[in-house]
PDB file of C-alpha atoms in Angstrom:
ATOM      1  CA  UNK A   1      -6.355  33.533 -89.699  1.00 54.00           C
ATOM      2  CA  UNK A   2      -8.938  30.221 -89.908  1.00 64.00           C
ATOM      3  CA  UNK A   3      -6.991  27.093 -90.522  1.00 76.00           C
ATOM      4  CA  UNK A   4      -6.867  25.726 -93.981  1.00 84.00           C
ATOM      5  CA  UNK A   5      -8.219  22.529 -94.518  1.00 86.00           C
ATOM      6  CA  UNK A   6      -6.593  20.216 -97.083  1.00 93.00           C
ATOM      7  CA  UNK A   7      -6.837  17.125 -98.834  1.00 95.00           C
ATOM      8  CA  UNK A   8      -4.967  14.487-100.500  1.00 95.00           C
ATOM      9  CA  UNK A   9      -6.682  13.357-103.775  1.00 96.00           C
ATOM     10  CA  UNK A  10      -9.714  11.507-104.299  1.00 96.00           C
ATOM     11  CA  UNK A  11      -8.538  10.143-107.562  1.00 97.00           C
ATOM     12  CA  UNK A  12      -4.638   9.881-109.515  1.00 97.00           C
ATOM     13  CA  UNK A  13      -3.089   7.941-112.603  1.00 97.00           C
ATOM     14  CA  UNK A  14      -1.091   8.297-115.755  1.00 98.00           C
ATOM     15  CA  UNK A  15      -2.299   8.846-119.215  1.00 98.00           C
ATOM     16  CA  UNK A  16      -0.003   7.369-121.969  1.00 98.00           C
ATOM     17  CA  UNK A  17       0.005  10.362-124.860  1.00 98.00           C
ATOM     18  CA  UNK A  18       0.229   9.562-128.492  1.00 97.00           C
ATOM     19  CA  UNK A  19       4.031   9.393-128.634  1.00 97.00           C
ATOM     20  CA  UNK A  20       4.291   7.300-125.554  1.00 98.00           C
ATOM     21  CA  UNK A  21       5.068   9.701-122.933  1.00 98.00           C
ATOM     22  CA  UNK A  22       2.968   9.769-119.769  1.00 98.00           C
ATOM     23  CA  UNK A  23       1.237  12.548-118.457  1.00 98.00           C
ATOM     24  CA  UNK A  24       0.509  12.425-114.937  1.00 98.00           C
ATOM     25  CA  UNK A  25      -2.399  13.720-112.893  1.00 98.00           C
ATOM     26  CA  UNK A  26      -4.586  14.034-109.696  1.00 98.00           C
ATOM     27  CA  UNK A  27      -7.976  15.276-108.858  1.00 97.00           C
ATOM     28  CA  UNK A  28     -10.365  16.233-106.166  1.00 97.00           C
ATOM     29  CA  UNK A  29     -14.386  16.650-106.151  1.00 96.00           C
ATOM     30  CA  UNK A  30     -17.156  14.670-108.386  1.00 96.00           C
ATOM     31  CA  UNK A  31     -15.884  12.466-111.051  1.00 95.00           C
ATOM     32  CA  UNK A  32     -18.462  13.170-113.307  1.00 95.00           C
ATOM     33  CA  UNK A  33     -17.992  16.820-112.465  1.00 96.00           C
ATOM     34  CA  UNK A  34     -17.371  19.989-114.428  1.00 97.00           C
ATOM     35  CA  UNK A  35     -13.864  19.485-115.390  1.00 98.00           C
ATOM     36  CA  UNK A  36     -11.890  22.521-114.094  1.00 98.00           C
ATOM     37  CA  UNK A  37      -7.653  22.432-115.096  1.00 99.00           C
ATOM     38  CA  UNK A  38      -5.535  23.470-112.899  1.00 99.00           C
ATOM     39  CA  UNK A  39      -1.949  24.560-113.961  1.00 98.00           C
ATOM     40  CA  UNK A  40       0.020  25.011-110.619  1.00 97.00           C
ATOM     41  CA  UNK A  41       2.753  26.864-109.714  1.00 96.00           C
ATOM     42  CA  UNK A  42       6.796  26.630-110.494  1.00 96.00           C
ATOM     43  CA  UNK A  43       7.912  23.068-109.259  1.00 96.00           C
ATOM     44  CA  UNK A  44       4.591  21.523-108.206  1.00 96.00           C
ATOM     45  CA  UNK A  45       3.944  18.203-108.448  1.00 96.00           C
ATOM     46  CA  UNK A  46      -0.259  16.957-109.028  1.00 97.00           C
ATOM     47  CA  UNK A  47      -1.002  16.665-105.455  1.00 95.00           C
ATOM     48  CA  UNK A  48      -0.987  20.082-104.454  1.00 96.00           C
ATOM     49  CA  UNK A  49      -5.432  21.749-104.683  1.00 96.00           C
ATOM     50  CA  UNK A  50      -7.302  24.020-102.961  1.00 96.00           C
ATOM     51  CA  UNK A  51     -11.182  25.303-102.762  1.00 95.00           C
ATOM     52  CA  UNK A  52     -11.725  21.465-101.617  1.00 94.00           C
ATOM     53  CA  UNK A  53     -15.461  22.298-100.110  1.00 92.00           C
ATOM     54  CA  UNK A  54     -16.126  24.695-103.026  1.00 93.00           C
ATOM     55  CA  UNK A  55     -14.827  22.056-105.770  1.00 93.00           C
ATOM     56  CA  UNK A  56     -17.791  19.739-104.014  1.00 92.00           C
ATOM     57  CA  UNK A  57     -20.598  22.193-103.698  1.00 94.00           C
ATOM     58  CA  UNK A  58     -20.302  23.197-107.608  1.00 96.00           C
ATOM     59  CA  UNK A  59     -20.171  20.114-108.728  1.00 96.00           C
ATOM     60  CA  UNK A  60     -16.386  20.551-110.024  1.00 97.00           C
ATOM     61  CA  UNK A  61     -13.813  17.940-111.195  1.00 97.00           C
ATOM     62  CA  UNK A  62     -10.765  19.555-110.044  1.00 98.00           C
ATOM     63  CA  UNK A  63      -7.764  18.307-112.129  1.00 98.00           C
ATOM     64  CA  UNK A  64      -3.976  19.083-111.655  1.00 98.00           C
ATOM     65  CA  UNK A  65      -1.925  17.746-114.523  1.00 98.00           C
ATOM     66  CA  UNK A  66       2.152  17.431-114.149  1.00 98.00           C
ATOM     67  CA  UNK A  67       3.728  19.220-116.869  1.00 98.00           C
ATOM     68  CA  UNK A  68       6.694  17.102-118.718  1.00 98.00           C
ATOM     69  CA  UNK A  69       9.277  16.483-116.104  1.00 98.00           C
ATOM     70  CA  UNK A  70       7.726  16.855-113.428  1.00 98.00           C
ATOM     71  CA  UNK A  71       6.796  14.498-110.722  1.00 97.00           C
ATOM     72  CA  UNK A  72       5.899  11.218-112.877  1.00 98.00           C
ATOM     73  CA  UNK A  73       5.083  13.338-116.271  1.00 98.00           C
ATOM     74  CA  UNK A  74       7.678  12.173-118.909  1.00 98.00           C
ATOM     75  CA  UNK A  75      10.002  15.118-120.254  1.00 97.00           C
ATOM     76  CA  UNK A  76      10.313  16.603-123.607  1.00 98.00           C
ATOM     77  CA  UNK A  77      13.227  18.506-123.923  1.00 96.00           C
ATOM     78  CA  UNK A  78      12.587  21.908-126.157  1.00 97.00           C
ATOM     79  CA  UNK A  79       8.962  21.990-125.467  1.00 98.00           C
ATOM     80  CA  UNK A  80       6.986  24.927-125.842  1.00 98.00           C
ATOM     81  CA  UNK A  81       3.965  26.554-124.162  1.00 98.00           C
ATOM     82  CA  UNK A  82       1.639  25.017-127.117  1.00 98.00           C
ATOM     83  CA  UNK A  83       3.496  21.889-127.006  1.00 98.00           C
ATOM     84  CA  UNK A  84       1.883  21.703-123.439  1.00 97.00           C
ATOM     85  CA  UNK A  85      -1.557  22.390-124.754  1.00 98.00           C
ATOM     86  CA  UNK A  86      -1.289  19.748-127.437  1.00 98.00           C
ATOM     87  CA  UNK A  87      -0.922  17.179-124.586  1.00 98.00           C
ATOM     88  CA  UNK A  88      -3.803  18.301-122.877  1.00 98.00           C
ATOM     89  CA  UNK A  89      -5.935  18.675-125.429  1.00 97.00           C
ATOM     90  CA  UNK A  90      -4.965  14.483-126.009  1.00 97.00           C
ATOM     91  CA  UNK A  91      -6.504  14.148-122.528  1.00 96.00           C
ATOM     92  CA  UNK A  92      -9.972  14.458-124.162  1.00 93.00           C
ATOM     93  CA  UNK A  93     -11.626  17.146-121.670  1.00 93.00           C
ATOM     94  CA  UNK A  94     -14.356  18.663-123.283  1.00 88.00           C
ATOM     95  CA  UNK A  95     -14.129  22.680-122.978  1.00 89.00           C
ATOM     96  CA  UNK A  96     -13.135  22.677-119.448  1.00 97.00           C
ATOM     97  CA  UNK A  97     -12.360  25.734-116.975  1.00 98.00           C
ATOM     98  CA  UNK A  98      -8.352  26.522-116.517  1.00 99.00           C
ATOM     99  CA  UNK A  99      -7.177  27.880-113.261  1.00 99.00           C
ATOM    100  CA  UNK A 100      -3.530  28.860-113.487  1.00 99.00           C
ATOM    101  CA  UNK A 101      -1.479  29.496-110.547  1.00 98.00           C
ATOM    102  CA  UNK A 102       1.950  31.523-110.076  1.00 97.00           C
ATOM    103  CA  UNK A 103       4.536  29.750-113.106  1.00 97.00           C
ATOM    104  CA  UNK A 104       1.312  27.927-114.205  1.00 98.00           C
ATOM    105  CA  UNK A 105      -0.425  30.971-116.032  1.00 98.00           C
ATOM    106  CA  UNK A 106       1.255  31.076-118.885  1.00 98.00           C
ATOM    107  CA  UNK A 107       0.491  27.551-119.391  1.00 99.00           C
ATOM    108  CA  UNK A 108      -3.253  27.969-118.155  1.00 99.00           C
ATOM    109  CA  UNK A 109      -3.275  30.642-120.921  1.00 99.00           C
ATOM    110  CA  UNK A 110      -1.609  28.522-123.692  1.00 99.00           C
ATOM    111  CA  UNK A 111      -5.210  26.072-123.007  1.00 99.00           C
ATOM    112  CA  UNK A 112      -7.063  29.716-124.170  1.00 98.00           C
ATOM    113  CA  UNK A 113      -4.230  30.380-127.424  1.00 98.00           C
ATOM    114  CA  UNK A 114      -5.335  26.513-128.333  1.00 98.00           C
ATOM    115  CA  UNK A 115      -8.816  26.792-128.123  1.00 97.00           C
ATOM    116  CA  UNK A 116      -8.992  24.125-125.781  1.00 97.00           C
ATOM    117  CA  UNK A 117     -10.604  26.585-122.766  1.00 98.00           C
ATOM    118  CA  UNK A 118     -13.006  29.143-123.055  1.00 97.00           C
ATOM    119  CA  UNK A 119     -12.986  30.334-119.490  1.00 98.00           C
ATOM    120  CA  UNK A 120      -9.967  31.167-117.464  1.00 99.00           C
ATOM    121  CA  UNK A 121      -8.696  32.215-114.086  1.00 99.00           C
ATOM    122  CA  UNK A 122      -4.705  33.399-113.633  1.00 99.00           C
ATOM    123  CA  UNK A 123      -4.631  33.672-110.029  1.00 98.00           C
ATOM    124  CA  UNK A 124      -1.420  35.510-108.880  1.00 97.00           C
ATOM    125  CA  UNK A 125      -0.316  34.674-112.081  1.00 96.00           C
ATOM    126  CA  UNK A 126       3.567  34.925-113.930  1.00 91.00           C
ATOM    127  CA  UNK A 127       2.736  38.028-116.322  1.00 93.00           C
ATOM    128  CA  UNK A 128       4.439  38.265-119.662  1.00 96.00           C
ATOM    129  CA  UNK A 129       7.597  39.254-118.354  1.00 95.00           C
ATOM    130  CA  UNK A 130       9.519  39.916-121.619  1.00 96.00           C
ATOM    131  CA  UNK A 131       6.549  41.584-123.635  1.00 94.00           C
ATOM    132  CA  UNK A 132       8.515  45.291-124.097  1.00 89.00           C
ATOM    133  CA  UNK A 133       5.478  46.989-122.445  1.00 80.00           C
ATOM    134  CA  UNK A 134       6.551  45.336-118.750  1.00 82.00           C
ATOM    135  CA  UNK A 135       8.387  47.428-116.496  1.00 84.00           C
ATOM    136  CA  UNK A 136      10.303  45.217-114.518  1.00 91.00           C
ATOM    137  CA  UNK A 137      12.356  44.979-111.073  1.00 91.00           C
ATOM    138  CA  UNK A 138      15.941  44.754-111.649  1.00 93.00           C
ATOM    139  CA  UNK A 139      16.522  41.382-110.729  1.00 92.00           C
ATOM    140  CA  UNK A 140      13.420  39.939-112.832  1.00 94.00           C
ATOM    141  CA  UNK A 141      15.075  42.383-116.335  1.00 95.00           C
ATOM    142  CA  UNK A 142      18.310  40.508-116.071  1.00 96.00           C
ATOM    143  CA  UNK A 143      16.485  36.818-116.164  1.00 97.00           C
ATOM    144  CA  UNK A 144      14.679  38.137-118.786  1.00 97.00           C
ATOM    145  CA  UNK A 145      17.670  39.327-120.385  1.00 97.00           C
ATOM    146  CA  UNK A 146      19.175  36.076-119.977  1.00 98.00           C
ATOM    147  CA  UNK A 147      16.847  33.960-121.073  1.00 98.00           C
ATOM    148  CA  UNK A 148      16.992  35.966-124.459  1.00 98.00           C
ATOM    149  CA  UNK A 149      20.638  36.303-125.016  1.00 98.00           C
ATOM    150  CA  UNK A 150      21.147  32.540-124.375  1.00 98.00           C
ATOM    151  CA  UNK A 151      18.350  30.685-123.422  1.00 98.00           C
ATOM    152  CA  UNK A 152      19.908  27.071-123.290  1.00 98.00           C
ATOM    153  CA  UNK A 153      22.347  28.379-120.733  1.00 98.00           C
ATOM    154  CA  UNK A 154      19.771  30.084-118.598  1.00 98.00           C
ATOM    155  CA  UNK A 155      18.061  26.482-118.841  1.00 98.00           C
ATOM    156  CA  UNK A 156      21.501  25.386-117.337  1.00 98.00           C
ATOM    157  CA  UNK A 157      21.239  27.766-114.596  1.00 98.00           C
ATOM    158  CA  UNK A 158      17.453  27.287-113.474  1.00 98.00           C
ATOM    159  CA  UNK A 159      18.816  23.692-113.410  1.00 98.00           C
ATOM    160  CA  UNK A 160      21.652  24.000-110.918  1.00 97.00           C
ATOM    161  CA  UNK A 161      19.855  26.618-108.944  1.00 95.00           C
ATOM    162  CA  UNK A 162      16.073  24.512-108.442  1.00 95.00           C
ATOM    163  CA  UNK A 163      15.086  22.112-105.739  1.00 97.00           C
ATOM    164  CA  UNK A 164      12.263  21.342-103.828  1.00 97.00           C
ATOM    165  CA  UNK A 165      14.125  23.097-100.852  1.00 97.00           C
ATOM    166  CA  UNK A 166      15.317  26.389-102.254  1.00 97.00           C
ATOM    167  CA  UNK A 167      11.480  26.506-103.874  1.00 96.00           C
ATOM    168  CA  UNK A 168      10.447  26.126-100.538  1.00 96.00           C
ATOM    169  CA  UNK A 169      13.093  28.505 -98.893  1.00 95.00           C
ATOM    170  CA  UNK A 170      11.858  30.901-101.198  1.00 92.00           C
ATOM    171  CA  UNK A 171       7.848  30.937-100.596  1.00 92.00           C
ATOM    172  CA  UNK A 172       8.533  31.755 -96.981  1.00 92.00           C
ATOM    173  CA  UNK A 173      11.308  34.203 -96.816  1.00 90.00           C
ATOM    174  CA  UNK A 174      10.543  35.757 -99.814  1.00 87.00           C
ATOM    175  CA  UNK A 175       6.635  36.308 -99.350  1.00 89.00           C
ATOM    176  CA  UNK A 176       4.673  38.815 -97.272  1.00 91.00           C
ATOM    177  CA  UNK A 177       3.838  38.252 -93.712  1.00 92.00           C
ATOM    178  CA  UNK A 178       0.444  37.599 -95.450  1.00 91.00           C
ATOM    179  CA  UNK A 179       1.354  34.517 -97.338  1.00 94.00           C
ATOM    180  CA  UNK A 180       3.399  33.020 -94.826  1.00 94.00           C
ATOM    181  CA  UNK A 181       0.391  32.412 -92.365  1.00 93.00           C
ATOM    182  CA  UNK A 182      -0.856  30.511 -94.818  1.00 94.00           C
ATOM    183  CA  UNK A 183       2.591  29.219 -96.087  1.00 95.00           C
ATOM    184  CA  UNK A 184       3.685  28.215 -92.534  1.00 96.00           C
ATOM    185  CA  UNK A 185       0.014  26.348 -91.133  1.00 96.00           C
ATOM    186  CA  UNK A 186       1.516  22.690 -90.740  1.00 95.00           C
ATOM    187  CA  UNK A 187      -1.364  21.307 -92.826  1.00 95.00           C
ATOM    188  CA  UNK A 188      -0.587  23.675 -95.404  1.00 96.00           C
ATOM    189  CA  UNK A 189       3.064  23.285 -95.142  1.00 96.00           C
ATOM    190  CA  UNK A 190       3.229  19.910 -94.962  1.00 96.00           C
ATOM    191  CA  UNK A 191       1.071  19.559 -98.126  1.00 96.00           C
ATOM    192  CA  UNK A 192       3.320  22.137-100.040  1.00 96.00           C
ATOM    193  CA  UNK A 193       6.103  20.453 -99.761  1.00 97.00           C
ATOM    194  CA  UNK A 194       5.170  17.449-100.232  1.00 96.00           C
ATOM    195  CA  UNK A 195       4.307  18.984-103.762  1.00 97.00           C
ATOM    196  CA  UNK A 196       7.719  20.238-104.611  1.00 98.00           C
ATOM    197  CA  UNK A 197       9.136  16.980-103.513  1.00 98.00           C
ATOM    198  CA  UNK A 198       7.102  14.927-105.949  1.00 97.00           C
ATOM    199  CA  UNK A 199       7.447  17.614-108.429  1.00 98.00           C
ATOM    200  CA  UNK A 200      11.093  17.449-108.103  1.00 98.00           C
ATOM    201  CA  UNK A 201      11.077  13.876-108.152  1.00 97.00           C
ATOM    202  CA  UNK A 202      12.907  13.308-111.495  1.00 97.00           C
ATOM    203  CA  UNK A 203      15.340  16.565-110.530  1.00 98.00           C
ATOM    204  CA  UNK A 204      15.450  19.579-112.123  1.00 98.00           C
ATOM    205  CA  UNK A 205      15.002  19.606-115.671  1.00 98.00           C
ATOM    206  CA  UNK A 206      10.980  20.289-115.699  1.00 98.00           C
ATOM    207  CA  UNK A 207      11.376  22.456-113.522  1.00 98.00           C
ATOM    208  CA  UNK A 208      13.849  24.607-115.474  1.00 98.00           C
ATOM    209  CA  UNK A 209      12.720  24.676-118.671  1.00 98.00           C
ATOM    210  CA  UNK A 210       8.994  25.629-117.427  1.00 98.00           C
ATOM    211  CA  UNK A 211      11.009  28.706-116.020  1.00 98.00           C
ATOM    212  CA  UNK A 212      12.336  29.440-119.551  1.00 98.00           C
ATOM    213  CA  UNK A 213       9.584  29.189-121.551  1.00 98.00           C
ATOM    214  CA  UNK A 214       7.789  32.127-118.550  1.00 98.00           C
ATOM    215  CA  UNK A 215      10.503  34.372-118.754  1.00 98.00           C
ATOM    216  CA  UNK A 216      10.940  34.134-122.668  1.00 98.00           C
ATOM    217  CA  UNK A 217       8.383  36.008-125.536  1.00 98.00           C
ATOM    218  CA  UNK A 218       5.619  34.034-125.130  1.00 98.00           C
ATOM    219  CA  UNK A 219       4.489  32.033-128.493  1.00 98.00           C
ATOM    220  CA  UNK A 220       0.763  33.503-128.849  1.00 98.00           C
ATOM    221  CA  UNK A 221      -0.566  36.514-128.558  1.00 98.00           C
ATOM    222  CA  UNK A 222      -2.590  37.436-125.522  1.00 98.00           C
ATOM    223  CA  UNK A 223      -4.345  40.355-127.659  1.00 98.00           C
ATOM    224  CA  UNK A 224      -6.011  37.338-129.744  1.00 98.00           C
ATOM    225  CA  UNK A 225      -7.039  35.099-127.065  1.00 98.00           C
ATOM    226  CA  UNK A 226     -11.138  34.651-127.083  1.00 98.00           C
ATOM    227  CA  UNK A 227     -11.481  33.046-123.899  1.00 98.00           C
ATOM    228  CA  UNK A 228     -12.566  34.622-120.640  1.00 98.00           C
ATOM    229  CA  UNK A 229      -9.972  35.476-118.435  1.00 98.00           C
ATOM    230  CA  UNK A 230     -10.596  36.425-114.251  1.00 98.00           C
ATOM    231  CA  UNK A 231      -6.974  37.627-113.078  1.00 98.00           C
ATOM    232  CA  UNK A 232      -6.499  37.769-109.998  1.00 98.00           C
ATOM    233  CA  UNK A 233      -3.750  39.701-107.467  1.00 97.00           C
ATOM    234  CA  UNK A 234      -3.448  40.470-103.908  1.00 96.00           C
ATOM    235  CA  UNK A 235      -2.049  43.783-103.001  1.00 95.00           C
ATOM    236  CA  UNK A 236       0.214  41.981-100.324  1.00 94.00           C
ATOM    237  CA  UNK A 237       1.658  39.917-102.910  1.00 94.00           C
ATOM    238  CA  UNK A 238       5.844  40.347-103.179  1.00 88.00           C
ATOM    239  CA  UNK A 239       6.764  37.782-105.452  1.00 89.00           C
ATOM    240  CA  UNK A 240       8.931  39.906-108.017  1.00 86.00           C
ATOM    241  CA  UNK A 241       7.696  37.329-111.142  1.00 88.00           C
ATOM    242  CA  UNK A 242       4.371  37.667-110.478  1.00 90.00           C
ATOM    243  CA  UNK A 243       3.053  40.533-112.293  1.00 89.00           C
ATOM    244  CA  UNK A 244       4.909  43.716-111.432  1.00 84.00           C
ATOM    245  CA  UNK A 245       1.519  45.948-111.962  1.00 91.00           C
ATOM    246  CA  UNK A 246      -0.518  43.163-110.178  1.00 92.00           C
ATOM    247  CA  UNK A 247      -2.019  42.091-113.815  1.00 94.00           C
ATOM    248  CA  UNK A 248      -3.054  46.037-114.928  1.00 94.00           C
ATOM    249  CA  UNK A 249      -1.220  45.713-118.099  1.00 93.00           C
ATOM    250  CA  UNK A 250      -2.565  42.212-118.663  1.00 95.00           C
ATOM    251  CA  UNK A 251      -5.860  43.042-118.120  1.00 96.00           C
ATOM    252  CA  UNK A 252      -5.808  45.420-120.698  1.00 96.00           C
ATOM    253  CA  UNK A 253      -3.575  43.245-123.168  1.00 97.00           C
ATOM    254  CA  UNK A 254      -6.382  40.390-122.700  1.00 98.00           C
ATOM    255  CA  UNK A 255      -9.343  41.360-124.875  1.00 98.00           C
ATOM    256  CA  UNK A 256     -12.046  39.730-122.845  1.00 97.00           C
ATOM    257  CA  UNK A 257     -10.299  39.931-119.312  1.00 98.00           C
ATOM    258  CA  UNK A 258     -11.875  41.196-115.924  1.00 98.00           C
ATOM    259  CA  UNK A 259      -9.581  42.109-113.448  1.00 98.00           C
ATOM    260  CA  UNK A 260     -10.256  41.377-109.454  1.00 98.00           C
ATOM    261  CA  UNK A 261      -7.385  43.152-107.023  1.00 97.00           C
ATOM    262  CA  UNK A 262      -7.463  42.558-103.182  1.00 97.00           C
ATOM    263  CA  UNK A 263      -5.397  44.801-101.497  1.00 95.00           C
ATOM    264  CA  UNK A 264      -5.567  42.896 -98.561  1.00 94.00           C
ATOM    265  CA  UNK A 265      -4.625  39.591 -99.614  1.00 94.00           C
ATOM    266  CA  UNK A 266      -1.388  38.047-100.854  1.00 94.00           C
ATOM    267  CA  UNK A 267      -0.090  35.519-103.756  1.00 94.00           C
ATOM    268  CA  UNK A 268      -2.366  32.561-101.120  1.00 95.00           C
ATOM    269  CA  UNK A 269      -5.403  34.102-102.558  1.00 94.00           C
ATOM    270  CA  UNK A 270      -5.958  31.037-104.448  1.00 96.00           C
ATOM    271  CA  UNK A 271      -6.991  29.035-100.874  1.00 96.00           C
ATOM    272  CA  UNK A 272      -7.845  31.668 -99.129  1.00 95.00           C
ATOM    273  CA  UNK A 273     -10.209  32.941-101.658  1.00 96.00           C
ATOM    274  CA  UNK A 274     -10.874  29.441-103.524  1.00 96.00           C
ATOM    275  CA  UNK A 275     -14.348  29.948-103.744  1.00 96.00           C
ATOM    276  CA  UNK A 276     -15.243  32.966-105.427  1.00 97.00           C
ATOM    277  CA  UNK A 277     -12.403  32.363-107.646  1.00 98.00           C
ATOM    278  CA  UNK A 278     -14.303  29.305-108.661  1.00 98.00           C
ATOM    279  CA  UNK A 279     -17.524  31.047-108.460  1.00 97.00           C
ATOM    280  CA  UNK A 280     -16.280  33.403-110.950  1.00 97.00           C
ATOM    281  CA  UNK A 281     -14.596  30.741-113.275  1.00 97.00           C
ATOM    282  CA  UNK A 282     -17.839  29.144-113.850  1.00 96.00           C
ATOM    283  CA  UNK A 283     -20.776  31.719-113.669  1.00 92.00           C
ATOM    284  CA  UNK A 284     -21.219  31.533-117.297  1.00 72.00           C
ATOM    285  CA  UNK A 285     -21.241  28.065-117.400  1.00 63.00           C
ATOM    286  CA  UNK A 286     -24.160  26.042-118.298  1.00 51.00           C
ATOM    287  CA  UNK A 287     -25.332  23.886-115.233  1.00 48.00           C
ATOM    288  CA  UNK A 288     -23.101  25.047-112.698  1.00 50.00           C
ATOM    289  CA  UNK A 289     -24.535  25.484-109.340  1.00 45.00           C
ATOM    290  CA  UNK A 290     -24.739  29.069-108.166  1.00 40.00           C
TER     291      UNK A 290
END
């Protein structure tokens, strides 16, 4: 396995949204760029890319936002999925790419519900886990389960249970041997958790309710979304609340969707694959470099 190479930032600040709340964010490549979104995973703070090299040689603006609670992004208790893409679409991006990661997809795909993306990528993405057509592990039913019967007090739970270390703890011992070459390269490592620290940095409330609103009935429906969609899955990838058919169902939910499976690869895919994922993002794309 080649060493990944990663790097901090080129650029960071806070945007003050219409109400006064701040939305946080980081970003990597060309600042005049193609603006690509990315949504990252459960517990991230902005700091946290990938396809560095790639994001340079196609001329993208890679941009990680903080969702509300996390890292320095104010909170907004009760939000929704579309609450999230109203603050975005404040940000003023015009039509840009979304790449959603893990816990981010269903936020990556709120962007598409909006109208504020026409091209997406859900890259080992959190699947619609209470849509009745999911078959589901066990374990992932009775969240789902929860989170219906009494959502507040499964926001209670996610509280009590999340931290920056048991995120952590979990990656690694819960991930194929795959994902944990990647997981456990010091760069890498060091950089991941230096994510879920600053993503934790206000404790665990963002955190929590982002975990609510993915295992909930999502508040759009994916059957209507116009945007393109890429999903993709590794093969190798364990995590139960990913997708549990590796995005089959999804794929055919999603009206204009394309689905790319490696059976090789694990839930990492998003580094270890960064560049045809972006590739892919933007081939329709007017002026993007090929």
């Amino acid at each position: 396995m080649d060493r990944l190479h990663m790097e901090d930032p080129a650029r960071a600040g806070v945007t003050t949204l219409r109400d006064g709340r701040r939305s946080a964010w980081a970003e990597w490549g060309p600042a005049d760029g193609r603006p690509v979104l990315f949504c990252p995973g459960a517990g991230w703070g902005r700091r946290l890319g990938f396809g560095f090299g790639a994001a340079t040689a196609l001329g993208v603006r890679l941009i990680s936002v903080e969702r509300p609670g996390s890292g320095e992004s104010t909170g907004m208790p009760g939000r929704t999925l579309l609450d999230w893409a109203d603050d975005i679409g404040q940000l003023g991006f015009a039509d840009p790419a979304v790449v959603g990661f893990s816990q981010g997809a269903p936020f990556a795909l709120a962007l598409a519900a909006r109208g504020i993306t026409s091209e997406v990528a859900i890259v080992s993405g959190g699947d619609e886990l209470a849509h009745p057509g999911t078959t589901l592990p066990d374990e992932v039913r009775r969240l789902v389960d929860l989170v219906a019967a009494d959502p507040a007090g499964a926001e209670r739970d996610f509280a009590r249970f999340g931290s920056a270390e048991t995120l952590w703890r979990l990656s690694v011992e819960g991930s194929s041997e795959a994902d944990r070459e990647i997981y456990l390269q010091p760069d890498f490592a060091a950089a991941f958790r230096r994510a879920l620290d600053t993503g934790f940095a206000q404790g665990p409330a963002g955190y929590a309710r982002d975990t609510v609103l993915h295992f909930a009935r999502w508040p759009f429906r994916v059957e209507e979304l116009t945007a393109r969609v890429h999903l993709w899955y590794g093969g190798r990838d364990d995590n139960p609340t990913h997708s549990p058919d590796h995005g089959t169902t999804l794929a055919a939910r999603i009206p204009n969707a394309t689905r790319h499976y490696l059976p090789d690869s694990g839930a990492a895919l998003l580094w270890t694959h960064a560049g045809e994922i972006l590739r892919q993002l933007l081939a329709q794309s007017p002026g993007t470099p090929t």
